[in-house]
Short mmCIF file of C-alpha atoms and ligand atoms in Angstrom, two decimals:
data_model
loop_
_atom_site.label_atom_id
_atom_site.label_comp_id
_atom_site.label_asym_id
_atom_site.label_seq_id
_atom_site.Cartn_x
_atom_site.Cartn_y
_atom_site.Cartn_z
CA UNK I 104 69.55 183.46 -29.10
CA UNK I 105 71.76 185.93 -31.27
CA UNK I 106 70.11 185.58 -35.14
CA UNK I 107 72.05 186.85 -38.16
CA UNK I 108 69.03 187.72 -40.45
CA UNK I 109 70.41 187.17 -43.42
CA UNK I 110 71.21 183.37 -42.47
CA UNK I 111 68.39 182.39 -40.30
CA UNK I 112 65.77 181.32 -43.15
CA UNK I 113 64.28 182.46 -46.45
CA UNK I 114 60.92 182.94 -46.60
CA UNK I 115 58.96 180.97 -49.52
CA UNK I 116 57.93 184.90 -50.88
CA UNK I 117 61.14 186.22 -51.43
CA UNK I 118 63.52 183.77 -51.87
CA UNK I 119 65.85 185.00 -53.03
CA UNK I 120 68.84 183.06 -51.14
CA UNK I 121 69.45 185.90 -48.63
CA UNK I 122 66.98 184.87 -44.93
CA UNK I 123 64.18 187.96 -44.23
CA UNK I 124 61.73 189.09 -40.79
CA UNK I 125 59.05 186.22 -42.78
CA UNK I 126 61.26 183.64 -42.40
CA UNK I 127 62.42 184.45 -39.15
CA UNK I 128 58.64 184.40 -38.22
CA UNK I 129 58.18 181.20 -40.01
CA UNK I 130 60.51 179.48 -37.28
CA UNK I 131 59.69 180.95 -33.59
CA UNK I 132 57.95 177.52 -32.54
CA UNK I 133 61.57 175.77 -33.08
CA UNK I 134 63.00 179.14 -30.54
CA UNK I 135 60.04 178.13 -28.34
CA UNK I 136 56.45 177.93 -27.93
CA UNK I 137 56.00 174.36 -28.91
CA UNK I 138 56.43 170.68 -27.81
CA UNK I 139 59.90 170.24 -29.45
CA UNK I 140 60.64 174.29 -29.07
CA UNK I 141 64.90 174.95 -28.33
CA UNK I 142 62.83 176.87 -25.01
CA UNK I 143 64.92 180.54 -25.16
CA UNK I 144 63.72 183.49 -23.83
CA UNK I 145 65.16 186.33 -26.40
CA UNK I 146 66.50 187.13 -29.30
CA UNK I 147 68.67 189.67 -30.56
CA UNK I 148 68.32 190.59 -34.71
CA UNK I 149 71.86 192.11 -35.99
CA UNK I 150 70.74 195.15 -38.02
CA UNK I 151 68.10 194.72 -40.38
CA UNK I 152 67.32 198.49 -41.11
CA UNK I 153 67.93 199.92 -43.86
CA UNK I 154 71.39 199.93 -45.58
CA UNK I 155 72.94 199.78 -48.89
CA UNK I 156 74.82 196.17 -46.79
CA UNK I 157 78.05 197.72 -47.75
CA UNK I 158 78.94 196.08 -43.83
CA UNK I 159 76.17 193.59 -43.80
CA UNK I 160 73.71 196.02 -42.37
CA UNK I 161 76.35 197.93 -39.54
CA UNK I 162 76.14 200.81 -42.01
CA UNK I 163 72.23 201.93 -41.83
CA UNK I 164 70.41 204.46 -44.55
CA UNK I 165 67.77 204.49 -42.63
CA UNK I 166 67.81 203.94 -38.46
CA UNK I 167 63.54 203.39 -38.46
CA UNK I 168 63.09 201.97 -41.19
CA UNK I 169 63.49 197.83 -42.50
CA UNK I 170 65.74 196.93 -45.86
CA UNK I 171 63.22 195.35 -47.97
CA UNK I 172 65.77 192.97 -48.21
CA UNK I 173 64.45 191.45 -44.77
CA UNK I 174 60.83 192.89 -45.24
CA UNK I 175 58.76 195.24 -44.57
CA UNK I 176 57.83 197.20 -41.19
CA UNK I 177 54.51 195.44 -40.91
CA UNK I 178 56.42 192.03 -40.83
CA UNK I 179 58.13 193.18 -38.44
CA UNK I 180 55.39 194.36 -36.56
CA UNK I 181 53.86 190.74 -36.56
CA UNK I 182 57.38 189.50 -35.74
CA UNK I 183 57.32 191.62 -32.64
CA UNK I 184 53.46 190.83 -31.52
CA UNK I 185 54.42 186.77 -32.24
CA UNK I 186 57.71 186.37 -30.85
CA UNK I 187 55.95 187.77 -27.92
CA UNK I 188 53.11 185.71 -28.08
CA UNK I 189 55.35 183.05 -27.45
CA UNK I 190 56.68 185.12 -24.54
CA UNK I 191 60.00 185.69 -26.63
CA UNK I 192 61.18 189.41 -26.01
CA UNK I 193 62.90 191.13 -28.93
CA UNK I 194 66.36 193.17 -29.01
CA UNK I 195 67.72 194.90 -31.83
CA UNK I 196 71.28 195.66 -33.01
CA UNK I 197 71.33 199.71 -32.61
CA UNK I 198 74.40 201.30 -34.24
CA UNK I 199 75.58 204.26 -32.56
CA UNK I 200 79.06 204.98 -33.47
CA UNK I 201 78.73 205.03 -38.01
CA UNK I 202 75.96 205.88 -39.75
CA UNK I 203 75.57 204.62 -43.35
CA UNK I 204 77.16 207.54 -46.29
CA UNK I 205 74.11 207.15 -47.59
CA UNK I 206 72.23 208.12 -44.70
CA UNK I 207 70.74 211.79 -44.95
CA UNK I 208 72.11 212.79 -42.46
CA UNK I 209 75.68 212.22 -44.57
CA UNK I 210 74.59 213.02 -48.04
CA UNK I 211 73.41 216.19 -46.46
CA UNK I 212 76.94 217.19 -44.35
CA UNK I 213 78.71 216.70 -47.79
CA UNK I 214 77.36 219.38 -49.38
CA UNK I 215 79.39 222.20 -48.00
CA UNK I 216 81.63 222.91 -44.92
CA UNK I 217 78.25 224.96 -43.76
CA UNK I 218 75.76 222.77 -43.67
CA UNK I 219 74.07 222.17 -40.66
CA UNK I 220 74.89 218.25 -40.46
CA UNK I 221 78.24 218.78 -40.89
CA UNK I 222 78.83 218.48 -37.22
CA UNK I 223 76.93 215.60 -37.64
CA UNK I 224 80.40 214.14 -38.97
CA UNK I 225 83.92 214.64 -38.56
CA UNK I 226 85.91 216.49 -41.12
CA UNK I 227 89.02 217.74 -40.99
CA UNK I 228 91.59 219.86 -42.80
CA UNK I 229 94.60 217.34 -44.56
CA UNK I 230 97.67 218.29 -42.27
CA UNK I 231 99.94 220.79 -44.80
CA UNK I 232 101.47 217.93 -46.74
CA UNK I 233 98.01 216.74 -47.57
CA UNK I 234 98.16 213.77 -45.71
CA UNK I 235 95.03 212.30 -43.31
CA UNK I 236 94.80 214.84 -40.13
CA UNK I 237 96.57 211.97 -38.21
CA UNK I 238 97.68 208.10 -37.55
CA UNK I 239 94.49 206.77 -36.98
CA UNK I 240 93.03 203.63 -37.89
CA UNK I 241 90.26 201.30 -39.98
CA UNK I 242 89.45 198.82 -38.13
CA UNK I 243 88.47 197.34 -41.42
CA UNK I 244 92.44 198.32 -42.84
CA UNK I 245 93.93 201.73 -44.40
CA UNK I 246 93.78 204.58 -42.83
CA UNK I 247 90.52 205.80 -40.67
CA UNK I 248 90.03 208.87 -42.67
CA UNK I 249 88.38 209.77 -45.97
CA UNK I 250 89.81 212.72 -48.25
CA UNK I 251 85.92 214.44 -49.67
CA UNK I 252 86.52 215.89 -52.61
CA UNK I 253 84.10 218.41 -52.95
CA UNK I 254 84.36 219.99 -50.05
CA UNK I 255 88.32 219.54 -49.32
CA UNK I 256 88.08 217.73 -45.93
CA UNK I 257 88.48 214.46 -44.84
CA UNK I 258 85.91 212.25 -42.77
CA UNK I 259 86.61 209.95 -40.36
CA UNK I 260 85.58 206.63 -39.95
CA UNK I 261 86.75 204.23 -37.70
CA UNK I 262 85.06 201.08 -40.12
CA UNK I 263 84.50 201.84 -43.64
CA UNK I 264 84.65 204.28 -45.56
CA UNK I 265 80.95 204.07 -46.59
CA UNK I 266 80.75 204.52 -42.27
CA UNK I 267 81.50 207.60 -40.67
CA UNK I 268 82.23 208.35 -37.80
CA UNK I 269 79.18 210.02 -36.12
CA UNK I 270 80.06 213.01 -33.56
CA UNK I 271 79.18 211.87 -30.50
CA UNK I 272 80.04 215.44 -28.73
CA UNK I 273 77.35 216.89 -30.84
CA UNK I 274 74.09 217.61 -29.18
CA UNK I 275 72.08 217.51 -31.67
CA UNK I 276 73.26 214.12 -33.04
CA UNK I 277 72.85 212.19 -28.66
CA UNK I 278 69.53 213.47 -29.13
CA UNK I 279 68.74 212.32 -32.98
CA UNK I 280 70.35 208.60 -31.78
CA UNK I 281 68.43 208.63 -28.25
CA UNK I 282 65.04 209.41 -30.73
CA UNK I 283 65.91 206.22 -32.77
CA UNK I 284 66.59 204.52 -29.15
CA UNK I 285 62.99 205.59 -28.16
CA UNK I 286 60.94 205.09 -31.87
CA UNK I 287 61.85 201.16 -30.80
CA UNK I 288 61.23 200.99 -27.19
CA UNK I 289 57.85 202.61 -27.90
CA UNK I 290 57.32 199.76 -30.44
CA UNK I 291 57.41 196.90 -27.81
CA UNK I 292 60.85 195.83 -28.64
CA UNK I 293 62.09 194.83 -25.81
CA UNK I 294 66.17 195.63 -25.46
CA UNK I 295 68.78 196.58 -27.83
CA UNK I 296 72.38 195.97 -28.69
CA UNK I 297 74.00 198.47 -29.06
CA UNK I 298 77.26 197.76 -31.63
CA UNK I 299 80.87 198.87 -31.33
CA UNK I 300 80.47 201.31 -28.66
CA UNK I 301 83.79 202.60 -27.44
CA UNK I 302 85.08 204.14 -30.55
CA UNK I 303 81.45 206.30 -29.85
CA UNK I 304 84.40 208.77 -27.63
CA UNK I 305 87.51 210.04 -29.35
CA UNK I 306 90.15 212.23 -28.57
CA UNK I 307 88.87 215.67 -29.19
CA UNK I 308 92.43 217.02 -30.17
CA UNK I 309 92.13 214.05 -32.71
CA UNK I 310 95.85 213.48 -31.29
CA UNK I 311 97.96 210.47 -32.73
CA UNK I 312 98.15 206.89 -31.71
CA UNK I 313 101.52 205.62 -30.44
CA UNK I 314 103.07 203.15 -32.24
CA UNK I 315 102.45 199.40 -31.16
CA UNK I 316 105.98 198.23 -30.72
CA UNK I 317 105.12 194.39 -29.89
CA UNK I 318 103.53 194.69 -33.60
CA UNK I 319 104.78 192.52 -36.36
CA UNK I 320 103.85 191.56 -39.92
CA UNK I 321 101.31 189.08 -40.38
CA UNK I 322 99.08 190.09 -37.73
CA UNK I 323 95.55 192.26 -37.84
CA UNK I 324 97.32 195.86 -39.76
CA UNK I 325 95.01 197.48 -37.16
CA UNK I 326 96.98 196.68 -34.07
CA UNK I 327 99.96 198.86 -35.60
CA UNK I 328 98.90 201.53 -33.40
CA UNK I 329 97.92 201.37 -29.76
CA UNK I 330 94.32 202.68 -30.30
CA UNK I 331 95.30 205.17 -27.28
CA UNK I 332 93.11 208.07 -27.94
CA UNK I 333 90.79 207.03 -31.48
CA UNK I 334 88.36 205.40 -28.43
CA UNK I 335 87.43 204.65 -25.13
CA UNK I 336 87.61 209.04 -24.25
CA UNK I 337 86.02 210.40 -21.10
CA UNK I 338 83.36 211.13 -22.58
CA UNK I 339 81.95 207.37 -23.73
CA UNK I 340 80.77 206.82 -20.43
CA UNK I 341 78.27 210.14 -20.56
CA UNK I 342 76.85 208.86 -23.88
CA UNK I 343 76.50 205.36 -23.01
CA UNK I 344 74.03 206.76 -20.41
CA UNK I 345 72.29 208.53 -22.87
CA UNK I 346 70.72 205.47 -23.89
CA UNK I 347 70.95 203.68 -20.37
CA UNK I 348 68.43 207.08 -19.29
CA UNK I 349 65.89 206.36 -22.82
CA UNK I 350 65.54 202.42 -21.68
CA UNK I 351 64.68 204.00 -17.97
CA UNK I 352 61.88 205.62 -19.79
CA UNK I 353 59.93 202.14 -20.07
CA UNK I 354 59.88 199.76 -18.62
CA UNK I 355 61.40 196.74 -18.46
CA UNK I 356 64.34 197.31 -20.54
CA UNK I 357 67.89 196.24 -21.44
CA UNK I 358 70.69 197.34 -23.78
CA UNK I 359 73.84 195.11 -23.70
CA UNK I 360 76.83 197.10 -24.82
CA UNK I 361 78.99 195.69 -27.04
CA UNK I 362 82.69 195.28 -25.74
CA UNK I 363 84.93 192.89 -25.25
CA UNK I 364 88.44 193.60 -22.68
CA UNK I 365 92.27 194.81 -24.15
CA UNK I 366 95.11 194.85 -22.76
CA UNK I 367 95.67 198.79 -22.80
CA UNK I 368 94.00 199.29 -18.97
CA UNK I 369 93.69 196.77 -16.03
CA UNK I 370 91.15 194.22 -16.31
CA UNK I 371 89.53 194.94 -13.19
CA UNK I 372 88.42 198.85 -14.15
CA UNK I 373 87.40 198.25 -18.06
CA UNK I 374 84.62 195.97 -15.88
CA UNK I 375 83.52 198.11 -13.76
CA UNK I 376 83.69 200.93 -16.31
CA UNK I 377 80.94 200.34 -18.50
CA UNK I 378 78.69 197.61 -16.24
CA UNK I 379 78.38 200.33 -13.12
CA UNK I 380 76.85 202.56 -15.41
CA UNK I 381 73.35 201.46 -15.09
CA UNK I 382 73.50 198.10 -14.43
CA UNK I 383 69.93 197.51 -13.34
CA UNK I 384 69.56 198.20 -17.20
CA UNK I 385 72.55 197.18 -18.93
CA UNK I 386 75.23 195.27 -19.21
CA UNK I 387 78.50 194.53 -21.33
CA UNK I 388 79.09 191.04 -22.93
CA UNK I 389 82.17 189.06 -21.63
CA UNK I 390 83.20 187.90 -25.56
CA UNK I 391 86.55 186.49 -23.10
CA UNK I 392 85.90 182.74 -24.47
CA UNK I 393 85.81 183.65 -28.22
CA UNK I 394 90.16 184.37 -27.67
CA UNK I 395 91.03 181.86 -24.64
CA UNK I 396 93.09 178.48 -24.77
CA UNK I 397 90.67 175.81 -23.93
CA UNK I 398 91.96 174.62 -20.62
CA UNK I 399 90.83 174.64 -17.11
CA UNK I 400 93.26 177.47 -15.54
CA UNK I 401 92.30 179.87 -18.79
CA UNK I 402 87.95 179.71 -18.50
CA UNK I 403 88.81 179.33 -14.19
CA UNK I 404 90.96 182.39 -14.25
CA UNK I 405 88.52 184.62 -16.82
CA UNK I 406 85.34 183.46 -15.00
CA UNK I 407 86.25 183.59 -11.50
CA UNK I 408 87.61 187.42 -12.30
CA UNK I 409 85.20 188.70 -14.18
CA UNK I 410 82.67 187.42 -11.29
CA UNK I 411 85.17 188.62 -8.72
CA UNK I 412 85.15 192.78 -10.29
CA UNK I 413 81.59 192.71 -11.83
CA UNK I 414 79.64 195.22 -9.58
CA UNK I 415 77.00 193.80 -7.13
CA UNK I 416 73.59 194.66 -9.67
CA UNK I 417 75.04 194.20 -13.06
CA UNK I 418 74.71 190.75 -14.85
CA UNK I 419 76.76 188.49 -16.65
CA UNK I 420 75.67 187.73 -20.86
CA UNK I 421 78.79 185.64 -21.23
CA UNK I 422 79.32 185.43 -25.44
CA UNK I 423 81.31 181.83 -26.49
CA UNK I 424 80.62 182.67 -29.59
CA UNK I 425 79.69 185.86 -32.80
CA UNK I 426 78.68 186.51 -36.46
CA UNK I 427 82.36 188.00 -36.15
CA UNK I 428 84.51 185.41 -34.37
CA UNK I 429 84.94 181.41 -35.26
CA UNK I 430 82.54 178.52 -34.32
CA UNK I 431 82.64 177.25 -31.15
CA UNK I 432 82.47 173.77 -32.59
CA UNK I 433 84.87 175.15 -35.14
CA UNK I 434 87.87 176.37 -32.99
CA UNK I 435 87.81 174.25 -29.99
CA UNK I 436 85.99 171.25 -31.33
CA UNK I 437 83.10 169.20 -31.20
CA UNK I 438 82.75 167.30 -27.60
CA UNK I 439 84.61 170.76 -26.39
CA UNK I 440 81.54 172.42 -27.74
CA UNK I 441 78.95 169.81 -25.24
CA UNK I 442 81.57 170.71 -22.65
CA UNK I 443 81.38 174.24 -23.05
CA UNK I 444 77.68 174.26 -23.74
CA UNK I 445 77.48 173.03 -20.44
CA UNK I 446 79.70 175.48 -18.60
CA UNK I 447 77.83 178.73 -20.41
CA UNK I 448 74.58 177.56 -19.23
CA UNK I 449 75.57 177.04 -15.29
CA UNK I 450 76.78 180.89 -15.49
CA UNK I 451 75.27 183.36 -13.05
CA UNK I 452 73.32 186.38 -15.69
CA UNK I 453 72.67 185.29 -19.36
CA UNK I 454 74.20 183.42 -21.52
CA UNK I 455 73.81 185.06 -25.11
CA UNK I 456 74.23 181.68 -28.04
CA UNK I 457 74.47 182.34 -31.49
CA UNK I 458 72.29 180.92 -34.24
CA UNK I 459 73.95 177.53 -34.90
CA UNK I 460 75.56 176.60 -31.98
CA UNK I 461 72.47 175.09 -30.23
CA UNK I 462 73.16 171.71 -33.18
CA UNK I 463 77.44 172.88 -33.33
CA UNK I 464 77.82 174.47 -36.88
CA UNK I 465 80.59 174.36 -38.23
CA UNK I 466 82.56 177.37 -39.90
CA UNK I 467 81.64 176.73 -43.58
CA UNK I 468 84.56 176.95 -46.61
CA UNK I 469 84.50 179.78 -48.54
CA UNK I 470 86.20 179.81 -51.82
CA UNK I 471 88.12 183.24 -52.69
CA UNK I 472 85.05 183.89 -55.46
CA UNK I 473 82.17 183.52 -52.77
CA UNK I 474 84.46 186.08 -50.12
CA UNK I 475 81.48 188.53 -49.06
CA UNK I 476 82.70 190.38 -46.12
CA UNK I 477 84.18 193.49 -47.01
CA UNK I 478 86.96 192.92 -43.94
CA UNK I 479 87.80 189.57 -45.76
CA UNK I 480 88.19 191.67 -49.23
CA UNK I 481 90.10 194.71 -47.87
CA UNK I 482 92.76 192.18 -45.21
CA UNK I 483 92.47 189.10 -47.04
CA UNK I 484 94.23 185.66 -46.38
CA UNK I 485 94.98 186.67 -42.67
CA UNK I 486 92.24 184.84 -41.88
CA UNK I 487 90.31 187.19 -40.34
CA UNK I 488 87.13 187.18 -42.84
CA UNK I 489 84.04 186.88 -40.71
CA UNK I 490 82.49 184.20 -43.35
CA UNK I 491 82.60 181.49 -42.30
CA UNK I 492 80.70 182.17 -39.38
CA UNK I 493 77.82 183.40 -40.80
CA UNK I 494 76.43 180.37 -43.74
CA UNK I 495 72.78 179.58 -43.92
CA UNK I 496 71.19 177.98 -40.84
CA UNK I 497 70.92 174.02 -41.74
CA UNK I 498 67.49 173.00 -40.96
CA UNK I 499 67.08 170.03 -42.11
CA UNK I 500 68.78 167.22 -45.08
CA UNK I 501 66.62 168.75 -47.63
CA UNK I 502 67.86 170.57 -50.40
CA UNK I 503 69.67 173.48 -49.60
CA UNK I 504 69.69 172.68 -45.47
CA UNK I 505 66.18 173.68 -45.90
CA UNK I 506 67.14 177.29 -45.53
CA UNK I 507 65.96 178.19 -49.07
CA UNK I 508 63.61 177.50 -51.92
CA UNK I 509 66.19 178.54 -54.43
CA UNK I 510 69.36 176.10 -55.07
CA UNK I 511 71.55 179.43 -54.10
CA UNK I 512 72.02 181.25 -51.81
CA UNK I 513 74.45 184.53 -50.21
CA UNK I 514 76.84 182.00 -48.73
CA UNK I 515 76.85 178.53 -49.06
CA UNK I 516 75.31 176.30 -47.38
CA UNK I 517 78.21 174.61 -45.01
CA UNK I 518 78.51 171.04 -46.87
CA UNK I 519 77.84 169.05 -43.42
CA UNK I 520 74.50 169.94 -43.36
CA UNK I 521 73.02 166.53 -44.45
CA UNK I 522 75.32 165.02 -41.45
CA UNK I 523 74.81 167.64 -39.23
CA UNK I 524 71.42 169.49 -38.97
CA UNK I 525 68.72 170.18 -36.10
CA UNK I 526 65.72 167.43 -37.19
CA UNK I 527 68.37 165.19 -37.05
CA UNK I 528 69.16 166.14 -34.05
CA UNK I 529 65.61 166.35 -33.08
CA UNK I 530 65.35 163.00 -33.23
CA UNK I 531 67.96 161.81 -30.90
CA UNK I 532 67.85 162.32 -27.24
CA UNK I 533 71.63 162.83 -26.66
CA UNK I 534 72.23 165.08 -29.83
CA UNK I 535 73.97 168.65 -28.78
CA UNK I 536 70.06 170.06 -28.92
CA UNK I 537 68.62 167.94 -26.58
CA UNK I 538 71.26 168.87 -24.08
CA UNK I 539 70.59 172.86 -25.17
CA UNK I 540 66.98 171.66 -23.90
CA UNK I 541 67.92 169.69 -20.87
CA UNK I 542 70.24 172.97 -19.83
CA UNK I 543 67.44 175.51 -20.78
CA UNK I 544 65.03 173.92 -18.68
CA UNK I 545 67.53 173.97 -15.96
CA UNK I 546 67.86 177.11 -15.75
CA UNK I 547 64.00 178.13 -15.83
CA UNK I 548 63.29 175.61 -13.40
CA UNK I 549 66.02 176.50 -10.93
CA UNK I 550 66.37 180.57 -10.12
CA UNK I 551 69.73 180.12 -8.40
CA UNK I 552 71.00 179.52 -11.97
CA UNK I 553 70.44 182.57 -12.76
CA UNK I 554 71.16 184.96 -9.79
CA UNK I 555 72.00 182.09 -7.10
CA UNK I 556 75.29 182.57 -5.99
CA UNK I 557 78.64 181.72 -7.97
CA UNK I 558 81.27 180.27 -6.01
CA UNK I 559 84.53 178.64 -7.00
CA UNK I 560 85.41 175.61 -5.46
CA UNK I 561 88.98 173.52 -7.55
CA UNK I 562 91.27 174.42 -10.51
CA UNK I 563 93.60 172.02 -11.27
CA UNK I 564 95.69 172.08 -15.69
CA UNK I 565 92.61 169.18 -15.94
CA UNK I 566 89.23 170.47 -13.47
CA UNK I 567 87.33 173.25 -12.82
CA UNK I 568 84.60 172.72 -10.76
CA UNK I 569 82.35 176.01 -8.98
CA UNK I 570 79.14 175.89 -6.98
CA UNK I 571 75.88 178.16 -7.88
CA UNK I 572 74.02 178.44 -4.33
CA UNK I 573 71.21 180.11 -2.53
CA UNK I 574 67.69 178.81 -2.16
CA UNK I 575 69.00 175.67 -3.38
CA UNK I 576 72.78 174.43 -4.80
CA UNK I 577 74.49 172.88 -7.57
CA UNK I 578 77.76 171.78 -8.75
CA UNK I 579 79.33 171.80 -11.48
CA UNK I 580 82.61 169.81 -13.08
CA UNK I 581 83.86 170.39 -16.24
CA UNK I 582 86.73 168.51 -17.37
CA UNK I 583 88.60 170.29 -19.72
CA UNK I 584 91.04 167.11 -20.46
CA UNK I 585 91.10 164.70 -23.04
CA UNK I 586 91.10 161.91 -19.67
CA UNK I 587 89.70 160.60 -17.88
CA UNK I 588 89.13 162.13 -14.09
CA UNK I 589 88.47 161.43 -10.73
CA UNK I 590 86.96 163.46 -8.73
CA UNK I 591 86.76 164.37 -5.40
CA UNK I 592 83.76 166.43 -3.63
CA UNK I 593 84.21 169.04 -1.57
CA UNK I 594 84.07 166.82 1.47
CA UNK I 595 82.28 169.69 3.42
CA UNK I 596 79.19 169.00 0.37
CA UNK I 597 77.43 167.71 2.99
CA UNK I 598 74.16 166.25 1.03
CA UNK I 599 73.71 162.98 -1.00
CA UNK I 600 73.57 165.00 -4.97
CA UNK I 601 72.71 163.47 -8.27
CA UNK I 602 73.75 163.74 -11.53
CA UNK I 603 71.03 166.03 -13.84
CA UNK I 604 72.86 166.69 -16.61
CA UNK I 605 75.75 165.98 -18.29
CA UNK I 606 77.07 166.84 -21.45
CA UNK I 607 78.01 163.80 -22.74
CA UNK I 608 77.01 160.55 -21.02
CA UNK I 609 73.26 160.88 -20.71
CA UNK I 610 73.13 157.66 -18.75
CA UNK I 611 74.54 159.53 -15.88
CA UNK I 612 71.63 161.14 -15.53
CA UNK I 613 69.77 160.24 -12.00
CA UNK I 614 73.43 158.82 -10.60
CA UNK I 615 73.31 159.06 -7.12
CA UNK I 616 76.81 160.95 -6.23
CA UNK I 617 78.50 161.04 -2.68
CA UNK I 618 82.43 162.01 -2.00
CA UNK I 619 83.97 161.34 -5.72
CA UNK I 620 82.81 161.81 -9.29
CA UNK I 621 84.74 160.07 -12.61
CA UNK I 622 84.03 161.75 -15.63
CA UNK I 623 85.14 160.96 -18.74
CA UNK I 624 87.72 162.73 -21.13
CA UNK I 625 86.04 166.40 -21.86
CA UNK I 626 82.67 165.37 -20.07
CA UNK I 627 81.49 167.94 -17.55
CA UNK I 628 78.57 167.10 -15.33
CA UNK I 629 75.70 169.33 -13.39
CA UNK I 630 75.03 168.19 -9.64
CA UNK I 631 72.28 168.95 -7.37
CA UNK I 632 72.20 168.39 -3.88
C1 LIG N 899 80.96 195.61 -34.32
C2 LIG N 899 79.81 194.55 -34.90
C3 LIG N 899 80.49 193.84 -36.59
C4 LIG N 899 80.60 194.56 -37.62
C5 LIG N 899 81.06 196.68 -36.44
C6 LIG N 899 81.00 197.25 -37.70
O1 LIG N 899 82.20 194.91 -34.46
O2 LIG N 899 79.66 193.40 -34.41
O3 LIG N 899 80.03 192.87 -37.64
O4 LIG N 899 81.43 195.01 -38.34
O5 LIG N 899 81.27 196.68 -35.87
O6 LIG N 899 79.78 198.50 -37.40
#
């Protein structure tokens, strides 16, 4: 479960309208270890390190310290201990591509062209006309180069100008960053989510990116060029291997690389590329569901292809929503979100959920005065802003949804919190929260759902059906249509199955099924053979 610390729980000690580590500790029982707990196995926290917060923590100024906004190192140690006591693993967010411009390395690097830290970053002369060294663009709008007046050179920033890119060709950078990982693994952190990795590898000659001829005005301006040289240089896998090697120095650690498929190279090689570095300790998210059309054919194609190309020992990390994208229930609809819960939690590997996904939280409505996200501020009114997906967790119908005792929060609490919150859903057997508990339980009791074979059974315009096989056998049938569907089960089923989970109609649980099954609109059933 991904936790966005700013929005999870404000502790009464700080009570400043921003979530913090003590707040998370106070909610661990919700996640695991108590009678009504959700039953998740691990949390990953978006960055909690010292930061001027231009990109809400993805601009780190000290990788080995906790930002006072979130608490102290003691709070973190307590969180780690309390989480482990409940058998919850803790993963942190590591930002290897860039530091904050307030990081000591960058402050040094800016002092002179000969400063020992100059080569930690990517400084280059202007072109003869004074313009930036090449046409590379920043993800957050405009050129990826910022002029540094004092030393009369540009520096590269793939994101904000307050997020200068590190120079991973420099072995001192490699060692310093490996050392950061060692520090956190040494403390007992179980895993790392590594941010924005594709930008770590760039072409050494800094060639211009080709113009994207398919680009149209109105699109995200970042796509005006094809990012051929500004990312994914051949050295990238070597840099990632440095990270997996550090993970290997310790027992039982994992790394998840933040990456996604794009149209620049064949999907097969993209899936293999990062998932092959050291599949026992590291894998990559699969974010495809966030940009897919909601249809049986689309989801079936995406999953079949991914499972087929994933290297033998690699683990899938299906992730259907996160802090950068619209929430699942807003993107596809509430009923659809229930169906996708069944799908996501019966797929192989480790499903990654985003806080609030388990209650179907929706995107918040953010007025222009309330905008916080630097992306929305720099590239406004294109629907790119990430604030709507980052509103405070909706715990109860108390004021401020139980998120803070203050009467305001860093982003507004979504107005639907009275009708949709954890407490309400805890009291209903048929809530999305209860469905998640059922599915988590099922995964726990039946390892075949984690490690068993994935076999495609059928795809039609409405239905996606697959099987999970091993020491046991489950069939998952998803009806993506708004109509009732009668589905013939494979004739070699050769067993009497029964329903163990249903996205909508809980009354079907326990029902016996032999040759066919009827699914209401947007229903998904898990059948045990
Ligand atoms: C990743 C993060 C995003 C952040 C960016 C820069 O894409 O998920 O939130 O803004 O990297 O670090």
